[in-house]
PDB file of C-alpha atoms in Angstrom:
ATOM      1  CA  GLU A   1     -14.894  11.256  -5.186  1.00 63.00           C
ATOM      2  CA  LEU A   2     -15.900   9.644  -8.483  1.00 60.00           C
ATOM      3  CA  VAL A   3     -16.945   6.381  -6.820  1.00 57.00           C
ATOM      4  CA  GLY A   4     -18.724   8.036  -3.914  1.00 56.00           C
ATOM      5  CA  SER A   5     -20.723  10.386  -6.129  1.00 57.00           C
ATOM      6  CA  GLY A   6     -21.997   7.556  -8.327  1.00 54.00           C
ATOM      7  CA  ALA A   7     -21.103   9.655 -11.356  1.00 55.00           C
ATOM      8  CA  ASP A   8     -21.364   7.902 -14.691  1.00 53.00           C
ATOM      9  CA  SER A   9     -17.736   8.363 -15.637  1.00 63.00           C
ATOM     10  CA  SER A  10     -15.834   6.387 -18.245  1.00 63.00           C
ATOM     11  CA  LEU A  11     -12.852   6.502 -15.870  1.00 63.00           C
ATOM     12  CA  LEU A  12     -14.651   3.972 -13.687  1.00 67.00           C
ATOM     13  CA  ASP A  13     -15.731   1.616 -16.473  1.00 69.00           C
ATOM     14  CA  SER A  14     -14.400  -1.936 -16.280  1.00 69.00           C
ATOM     15  CA  GLN A  15     -11.136  -2.233 -18.176  1.00 76.00           C
ATOM     16  CA  ARG A  16      -7.702  -3.820 -18.163  1.00 82.00           C
ATOM     17  CA  ARG A  17      -4.871  -1.561 -17.045  1.00 86.00           C
ATOM     18  CA  GLU A  18      -1.334  -1.655 -15.710  1.00 92.00           C
ATOM     19  CA  VAL A  19      -1.472  -0.740 -12.024  1.00 94.00           C
ATOM     20  CA  VAL A  20       0.602  -0.969  -8.894  1.00 96.00           C
ATOM     21  CA  ALA A  21      -1.234  -2.755  -6.092  1.00 96.00           C
ATOM     22  CA  VAL A  22      -0.165  -1.904  -2.546  1.00 97.00           C
ATOM     23  CA  PHE A  23      -1.161  -3.813   0.584  1.00 96.00           C
ATOM     24  CA  CYS A  24      -0.243  -2.894   4.140  1.00 96.00           C
ATOM     25  CA  ASP A  25      -1.182  -4.106   7.582  1.00 95.00           C
ATOM     26  CA  LEU A  26      -0.142  -4.205  11.206  1.00 95.00           C
ATOM     27  CA  ARG A  27       1.854  -7.144  12.540  1.00 94.00           C
ATOM     28  CA  GLY A  28       0.614  -8.625  15.809  1.00 93.00           C
ATOM     29  CA  PHE A  29      -2.631  -6.671  15.723  1.00 93.00           C
ATOM     30  CA  THR A  30      -4.848  -9.758  16.212  1.00 92.00           C
ATOM     31  CA  ALA A  31      -3.029 -10.660  19.425  1.00 92.00           C
ATOM     32  CA  PHE A  32      -3.154  -7.034  20.572  1.00 92.00           C
ATOM     33  CA  SER A  33      -6.899  -6.718  19.873  1.00 91.00           C
ATOM     34  CA  ALA A  34      -7.638  -9.949  21.772  1.00 92.00           C
ATOM     35  CA  LYS A  35      -6.280  -8.380  24.962  1.00 91.00           C
ATOM     36  CA  ALA A  36      -6.912  -4.657  24.552  1.00 91.00           C
ATOM     37  CA  GLY A  37     -10.112  -2.839  25.373  1.00 92.00           C
ATOM     38  CA  PRO A  38     -12.410  -1.363  22.691  1.00 94.00           C
ATOM     39  CA  ASP A  39     -11.215   2.189  23.321  1.00 93.00           C
ATOM     40  CA  GLU A  40      -7.561   1.148  23.005  1.00 93.00           C
ATOM     41  CA  ILE A  41      -8.214  -0.766  19.774  1.00 94.00           C
ATOM     42  CA  MET A  42     -10.169   2.019  18.127  1.00 94.00           C
ATOM     43  CA  GLY A  43      -7.676   4.609  19.354  1.00 93.00           C
ATOM     44  CA  VAL A  44      -4.774   2.774  17.691  1.00 94.00           C
ATOM     45  CA  LEU A  45      -6.742   2.280  14.468  1.00 94.00           C
ATOM     46  CA  GLY A  46      -7.820   5.915  14.458  1.00 94.00           C
ATOM     47  CA  GLU A  47      -4.217   7.156  14.692  1.00 95.00           C
ATOM     48  CA  TYR A  48      -3.090   4.597  12.132  1.00 95.00           C
ATOM     49  CA  TYR A  49      -5.674   5.367   9.456  1.00 95.00           C
ATOM     50  CA  GLU A  50      -5.483   9.110   9.976  1.00 95.00           C
ATOM     51  CA  THR A  51      -1.732   8.960   9.366  1.00 96.00           C
ATOM     52  CA  LEU A  52      -1.967   6.694   6.323  1.00 95.00           C
ATOM     53  CA  GLY A  53      -4.897   8.606   4.852  1.00 94.00           C
ATOM     54  CA  ALA A  54      -2.938  11.845   4.730  1.00 95.00           C
ATOM     55  CA  ILE A  55      -0.021  10.118   2.985  1.00 96.00           C
ATOM     56  CA  LEU A  56      -2.011   8.228   0.344  1.00 93.00           C
ATOM     57  CA  THR A  57      -3.980  11.375  -0.464  1.00 91.00           C
ATOM     58  CA  ARG A  58      -0.776  13.346  -0.911  1.00 93.00           C
ATOM     59  CA  HIS A  59       0.576  10.730  -3.324  1.00 93.00           C
ATOM     60  CA  GLY A  60      -2.659  10.428  -5.301  1.00 89.00           C
ATOM     61  CA  ALA A  61      -3.326   6.759  -4.517  1.00 92.00           C
ATOM     62  CA  THR A  62      -6.779   5.173  -4.532  1.00 89.00           C
ATOM     63  CA  GLN A  63      -7.831   3.374  -1.370  1.00 88.00           C
ATOM     64  CA  THR A  64     -10.076   0.497  -2.436  1.00 87.00           C
ATOM     65  CA  SER A  65     -10.818  -1.182   0.882  1.00 81.00           C
ATOM     66  CA  PHE A  66     -10.162  -1.348   4.609  1.00 81.00           C
ATOM     67  CA  LEU A  67      -9.043  -4.799   5.714  1.00 80.00           C
ATOM     68  CA  GLY A  68      -9.401  -4.562   9.486  1.00 82.00           C
ATOM     69  CA  ASP A  69      -5.925  -3.360  10.364  1.00 91.00           C
ATOM     70  CA  GLY A  70      -4.807  -3.104   6.728  1.00 92.00           C
ATOM     71  CA  MET A  71      -5.570  -1.420   3.433  1.00 93.00           C
ATOM     72  CA  MET A  72      -5.494  -2.163  -0.268  1.00 94.00           C
ATOM     73  CA  LEU A  73      -4.377   0.736  -2.448  1.00 94.00           C
ATOM     74  CA  LEU A  74      -4.012   1.284  -6.177  1.00 94.00           C
ATOM     75  CA  VAL A  75      -1.599   3.607  -7.947  1.00 94.00           C
ATOM     76  CA  GLY A  76      -2.413   4.320 -11.599  1.00 89.00           C
ATOM     77  CA  ALA A  77      -6.179   3.774 -11.389  1.00 85.00           C
ATOM     78  CA  PRO A  78      -8.743   5.106 -11.976  1.00 83.00           C
ATOM     79  CA  LEU A  79      -6.565   8.075 -12.926  1.00 81.00           C
ATOM     80  CA  PRO A  80      -3.415   7.156 -14.869  1.00 84.00           C
ATOM     81  CA  CYS A  81      -0.125   8.658 -13.704  1.00 87.00           C
ATOM     82  CA  PRO A  82       3.518   8.702 -14.812  1.00 89.00           C
ATOM     83  CA  ASP A  83       5.983   6.412 -13.025  1.00 93.00           C
ATOM     84  CA  PRO A  84       3.384   4.532 -10.934  1.00 95.00           C
ATOM     85  CA  ALA A  85       5.960   2.157  -9.405  1.00 96.00           C
ATOM     86  CA  LEU A  86       8.178   5.013  -8.218  1.00 95.00           C
ATOM     87  CA  ARG A  87       5.178   6.895  -6.876  1.00 95.00           C
ATOM     88  CA  ALA A  88       3.950   3.804  -5.011  1.00 97.00           C
ATOM     89  CA  ALA A  89       7.401   3.060  -3.591  1.00 97.00           C
ATOM     90  CA  ARG A  90       7.908   6.644  -2.406  1.00 96.00           C
ATOM     91  CA  MET A  91       4.485   6.496  -0.778  1.00 96.00           C
ATOM     92  CA  ALA A  92       5.315   3.159   0.883  1.00 97.00           C
ATOM     93  CA  ILE A  93       8.575   4.565   2.310  1.00 97.00           C
ATOM     94  CA  GLU A  94       6.719   7.536   3.773  1.00 96.00           C
ATOM     95  CA  MET A  95       4.009   5.242   5.146  1.00 96.00           C
ATOM     96  CA  GLN A  96       6.571   2.969   6.773  1.00 96.00           C
ATOM     97  CA  GLU A  97       8.429   5.892   8.378  1.00 96.00           C
ATOM     98  CA  ALA A  98       5.218   7.479   9.681  1.00 97.00           C
ATOM     99  CA  VAL A  99       3.771   4.265  11.115  1.00 96.00           C
ATOM    100  CA  GLN A 100       7.092   3.340  12.738  1.00 96.00           C
ATOM    101  CA  ALA A 101       6.881   6.662  14.594  1.00 96.00           C
ATOM    102  CA  LEU A 102       3.413   5.659  15.805  1.00 96.00           C
ATOM    103  CA  ILE A 103       4.639   2.186  16.748  1.00 95.00           C
ATOM    104  CA  LYS A 104       7.332   3.691  18.962  1.00 95.00           C
ATOM    105  CA  GLY A 105       4.611   5.392  20.976  1.00 93.00           C
ATOM    106  CA  TRP A 106       2.368   2.325  21.020  1.00 93.00           C
ATOM    107  CA  ARG A 107       5.173   0.104  22.271  1.00 91.00           C
ATOM    108  CA  SER A 108       5.817   2.522  25.133  1.00 91.00           C
ATOM    109  CA  ARG A 109       2.230   1.717  26.148  1.00 90.00           C
ATOM    110  CA  GLY A 110       2.847  -2.012  25.874  1.00 88.00           C
ATOM    111  CA  TYR A 111       1.299  -2.581  22.437  1.00 90.00           C
ATOM    112  CA  ALA A 112       3.458  -5.141  20.596  1.00 91.00           C
ATOM    113  CA  VAL A 113       2.656  -4.363  16.955  1.00 94.00           C
ATOM    114  CA  GLY A 114       4.613  -3.894  13.721  1.00 95.00           C
ATOM    115  CA  PHE A 115       3.934  -2.814  10.141  1.00 97.00           C
ATOM    116  CA  GLY A 116       4.624  -4.395   6.736  1.00 97.00           C
ATOM    117  CA  ILE A 117       3.957  -3.391   3.110  1.00 98.00           C
ATOM    118  CA  GLY A 118       3.856  -5.291  -0.202  1.00 97.00           C
ATOM    119  CA  LEU A 119       3.872  -3.870  -3.771  1.00 97.00           C
ATOM    120  CA  ALA A 120       3.430  -5.498  -7.167  1.00 97.00           C
ATOM    121  CA  GLN A 121       2.930  -4.105 -10.664  1.00 97.00           C
ATOM    122  CA  GLY A 122       1.023  -5.663 -13.549  1.00 95.00           C
ATOM    123  CA  GLU A 123      -2.210  -5.778 -15.513  1.00 94.00           C
ATOM    124  CA  ALA A 124      -5.459  -6.025 -13.602  1.00 92.00           C
ATOM    125  CA  THR A 125      -9.161  -5.761 -14.295  1.00 89.00           C
ATOM    126  CA  ILE A 126     -10.336  -2.551 -12.656  1.00 86.00           C
ATOM    127  CA  GLY A 127     -13.767  -1.037 -12.195  1.00 81.00           C
ATOM    128  CA  ARG A 128     -16.779  -0.612  -9.949  1.00 78.00           C
ATOM    129  CA  ILE A 129     -18.245  -3.556  -8.100  1.00 78.00           C
ATOM    130  CA  GLY A 130     -21.187  -3.864  -5.720  1.00 76.00           C
ATOM    131  CA  TYR A 131     -24.915  -3.267  -5.806  1.00 76.00           C
ATOM    132  CA  GLU A 132     -27.396  -0.402  -5.874  1.00 74.00           C
ATOM    133  CA  GLY A 133     -26.650   1.926  -2.994  1.00 72.00           C
ATOM    134  CA  ARG A 134     -23.147   0.556  -2.398  1.00 73.00           C
ATOM    135  CA  LEU A 135     -20.485   0.631  -5.100  1.00 72.00           C
ATOM    136  CA  ASP A 136     -16.759   0.263  -4.531  1.00 76.00           C
ATOM    137  CA  TYR A 137     -13.853   0.583  -6.927  1.00 75.00           C
ATOM    138  CA  THR A 138     -11.345  -2.260  -6.994  1.00 82.00           C
ATOM    139  CA  ALA A 139      -8.837  -4.283  -8.994  1.00 87.00           C
ATOM    140  CA  ILE A 140      -8.916  -8.014  -9.676  1.00 89.00           C
ATOM    141  CA  GLY A 141      -6.074 -10.166 -10.936  1.00 90.00           C
ATOM    142  CA  SER A 142      -2.854 -11.949 -10.100  1.00 92.00           C
ATOM    143  CA  VAL A 143      -1.020  -8.680  -9.404  1.00 93.00           C
ATOM    144  CA  VAL A 144      -3.443  -7.999  -6.535  1.00 93.00           C
ATOM    145  CA  ASN A 145      -2.901 -11.480  -5.080  1.00 93.00           C
ATOM    146  CA  LEU A 146       0.859 -11.080  -5.414  1.00 93.00           C
ATOM    147  CA  ALA A 147       0.918  -7.735  -3.582  1.00 95.00           C
ATOM    148  CA  SER A 148      -1.165  -9.297  -0.807  1.00 93.00           C
ATOM    149  CA  ARG A 149       1.251 -12.226  -0.485  1.00 93.00           C
ATOM    150  CA  LEU A 150       4.250  -9.880  -0.400  1.00 95.00           C
ATOM    151  CA  CYS A 151       2.602  -7.864   2.349  1.00 95.00           C
ATOM    152  CA  ALA A 152       1.955 -11.027   4.359  1.00 92.00           C
ATOM    153  CA  ALA A 153       5.630 -12.005   4.008  1.00 92.00           C
ATOM    154  CA  ALA A 154       6.958  -8.567   5.012  1.00 94.00           C
ATOM    155  CA  LYS A 155       8.373  -8.306   8.499  1.00 94.00           C
ATOM    156  CA  ASP A 156       7.955  -5.256  10.684  1.00 95.00           C
ATOM    157  CA  GLY A 157       9.605  -2.298   8.969  1.00 95.00           C
ATOM    158  CA  GLU A 158       9.870  -3.997   5.566  1.00 96.00           C
ATOM    159  CA  ILE A 159       8.609  -2.999   2.122  1.00 98.00           C
ATOM    160  CA  LEU A 160       8.658  -6.001  -0.225  1.00 97.00           C
ATOM    161  CA  ALA A 161       8.204  -5.729  -3.989  1.00 97.00           C
ATOM    162  CA  ASP A 162       8.147  -7.873  -7.103  1.00 95.00           C
ATOM    163  CA  ALA A 163      10.739  -7.701  -9.896  1.00 95.00           C
ATOM    164  CA  THR A 164       8.721  -5.259 -12.009  1.00 96.00           C
ATOM    165  CA  VAL A 165       8.523  -2.647  -9.254  1.00 97.00           C
ATOM    166  CA  ALA A 166      12.153  -3.237  -8.259  1.00 96.00           C
ATOM    167  CA  ALA A 167      13.428  -2.673 -11.808  1.00 95.00           C
ATOM    168  CA  ALA A 168      11.409   0.542 -12.157  1.00 95.00           C
ATOM    169  CA  VAL A 169      12.612   2.133  -8.915  1.00 96.00           C
ATOM    170  CA  ARG A 170      16.200   0.844  -8.740  1.00 92.00           C
ATOM    171  CA  PRO A 171      17.780   3.982 -10.279  1.00 87.00           C
ATOM    172  CA  LEU A 172      16.486   6.153  -7.433  1.00 92.00           C
ATOM    173  CA  LEU A 173      15.792   3.881  -4.475  1.00 95.00           C
ATOM    174  CA  ALA A 174      17.843   1.336  -2.547  1.00 94.00           C
ATOM    175  CA  VAL A 175      16.711  -2.133  -3.680  1.00 95.00           C
ATOM    176  CA  GLU A 176      17.933  -5.341  -2.040  1.00 95.00           C
ATOM    177  CA  ASP A 177      17.504  -8.708  -3.775  1.00 94.00           C
ATOM    178  CA  LEU A 178      16.213 -11.239  -1.230  1.00 93.00           C
ATOM    179  CA  GLY A 179      16.278 -14.133  -3.687  1.00 91.00           C
ATOM    180  CA  ALA A 180      13.450 -16.526  -4.482  1.00 89.00           C
ATOM    181  CA  LEU A 181      11.048 -16.811  -1.562  1.00 84.00           C
ATOM    182  CA  PRO A 182       8.117 -19.223  -1.184  1.00 78.00           C
ATOM    183  CA  LEU A 183       4.863 -17.285  -0.931  1.00 81.00           C
ATOM    184  CA  LYS A 184       1.464 -18.778  -0.201  1.00 77.00           C
ATOM    185  CA  GLY A 185      -0.214 -19.767  -3.467  1.00 71.00           C
ATOM    186  CA  VAL A 186       2.750 -18.523  -5.532  1.00 74.00           C
ATOM    187  CA  ASP A 187       5.705 -20.489  -6.893  1.00 72.00           C
ATOM    188  CA  ASP A 188       9.104 -19.347  -5.626  1.00 74.00           C
ATOM    189  CA  LEU A 189       9.249 -15.675  -6.567  1.00 85.00           C
ATOM    190  CA  GLN A 190      12.155 -13.256  -6.765  1.00 90.00           C
ATOM    191  CA  VAL A 191      11.464 -10.779  -3.965  1.00 94.00           C
ATOM    192  CA  TYR A 192      13.058  -7.387  -3.347  1.00 96.00           C
ATOM    193  CA  ARG A 193      13.224  -5.123  -0.317  1.00 96.00           C
ATOM    194  CA  ILE A 194      12.873  -1.390  -0.948  1.00 96.00           C
ATOM    195  CA  ARG A 195      14.461   1.117   1.385  1.00 88.00           C
ATOM    196  CA  GLU A 196      15.451   4.765   1.535  1.00 77.00           C
ATOM    197  CA  SER A 197      16.134   6.961  -1.483  1.00 64.00           C
ATOM    198  CA  ARG A 198      19.459   6.630  -3.286  1.00 55.00           C
ATOM    199  CA  ALA A 199      19.277  10.288  -4.286  1.00 48.00           C
ATOM    200  CA  ALA A 200      21.445  12.622  -2.241  1.00 38.00           C
ATOM    201  CA  ASP A 201      18.941  15.368  -2.945  1.00 39.00           C
ATOM    202  CA  ALA A 202      15.206  14.742  -2.691  1.00 40.00           C
ATOM    203  CA  ASP A 203      14.746  17.026  -5.692  1.00 39.00           C
ATOM    204  CA  ALA A 204      16.428  14.344  -7.808  1.00 40.00           C
ATOM    205  CA  ILE A 205      13.247  12.294  -7.498  1.00 38.00           C
ATOM    206  CA  PRO A 206      10.445  13.497  -9.804  1.00 41.00           C
ATOM    207  CA  PRO A 207       7.781  15.217  -7.695  1.00 40.00           C
ATOM    208  CA  VAL A 208       4.244  13.916  -7.514  1.00 40.00           C
ATOM    209  CA  PRO A 209       1.894  16.374  -9.251  1.00 40.00           C
ATOM    210  CA  ALA A 210      -0.822  17.701  -6.967  1.00 40.00           C
ATOM    211  CA  ARG A 211      -4.313  16.464  -7.767  1.00 38.00           C
ATOM    212  CA  ALA A 212      -7.539  15.589  -6.061  1.00 39.00           C
ATOM    213  CA  ALA A 213      -7.540  12.268  -4.178  1.00 38.00           C
ATOM    214  CA  SER A 214      -9.235   9.355  -5.972  1.00 36.00           C
TER     215      SER A 214
END
C-alpha cells in the first residue's frame, strides 16, 4: 500500500536492514507453457498466484516482484517484525503445502510441474526503485542472490535455507543438514532443508500478529 500510493514515507527510504529473502517458482513450467494453450497457462498461473497471495498477505510478507512463474518476497521490510526467519519459514511451509495441493490437481490434467522455495537471511539494501509513474520496492545484496540460488537448487516439494535461517528456526521446525552444495555463482555453501513443525501443538509457535499487507 505504501509503495502503490507513492506516499513519502521514511519506511520506504533507502537503507540497510536485516531481511529474509524468499524466492519460489514452479518446476517444469517452461516445458509446460511451451505445449499448453494460453487459457491453460493463465489458468494455472491464476490459481497459483491467488493461492500464494492469500498466504503471503496472512504472514505479512512483502511481494517485490513477479518472475513469470515465481515470486520474490521479503520478510522484515519495509515493516520490521520479530522472528523474521521463523515467520518466513512458517510461510514457506504453508506455501509448499498449498501449492502441492494445486499440483495434485494439475497433474491429473497432465501438467507435469513442481514447486521449490529458497530462503536466506542477511543484510540488504532496501528501498524504492524505478521512475516517475512506476516505483517498486525491492532489496539488493548477496542475501537476495543466495535465496535465488537456493530456490533454483530446490527440488519439487523442497524448502532450502541458509545456515542463518536454519539456526533461527531449528528449535521449532524440522531442519535437515544437506551438507555443502555447489550453487551457481556461490562457493560450496552449507544448505538446509526445512520441513514440518517440531511442535506437537501449533500454539507452541509464536503467532504472527495481524497487520495490513505490505
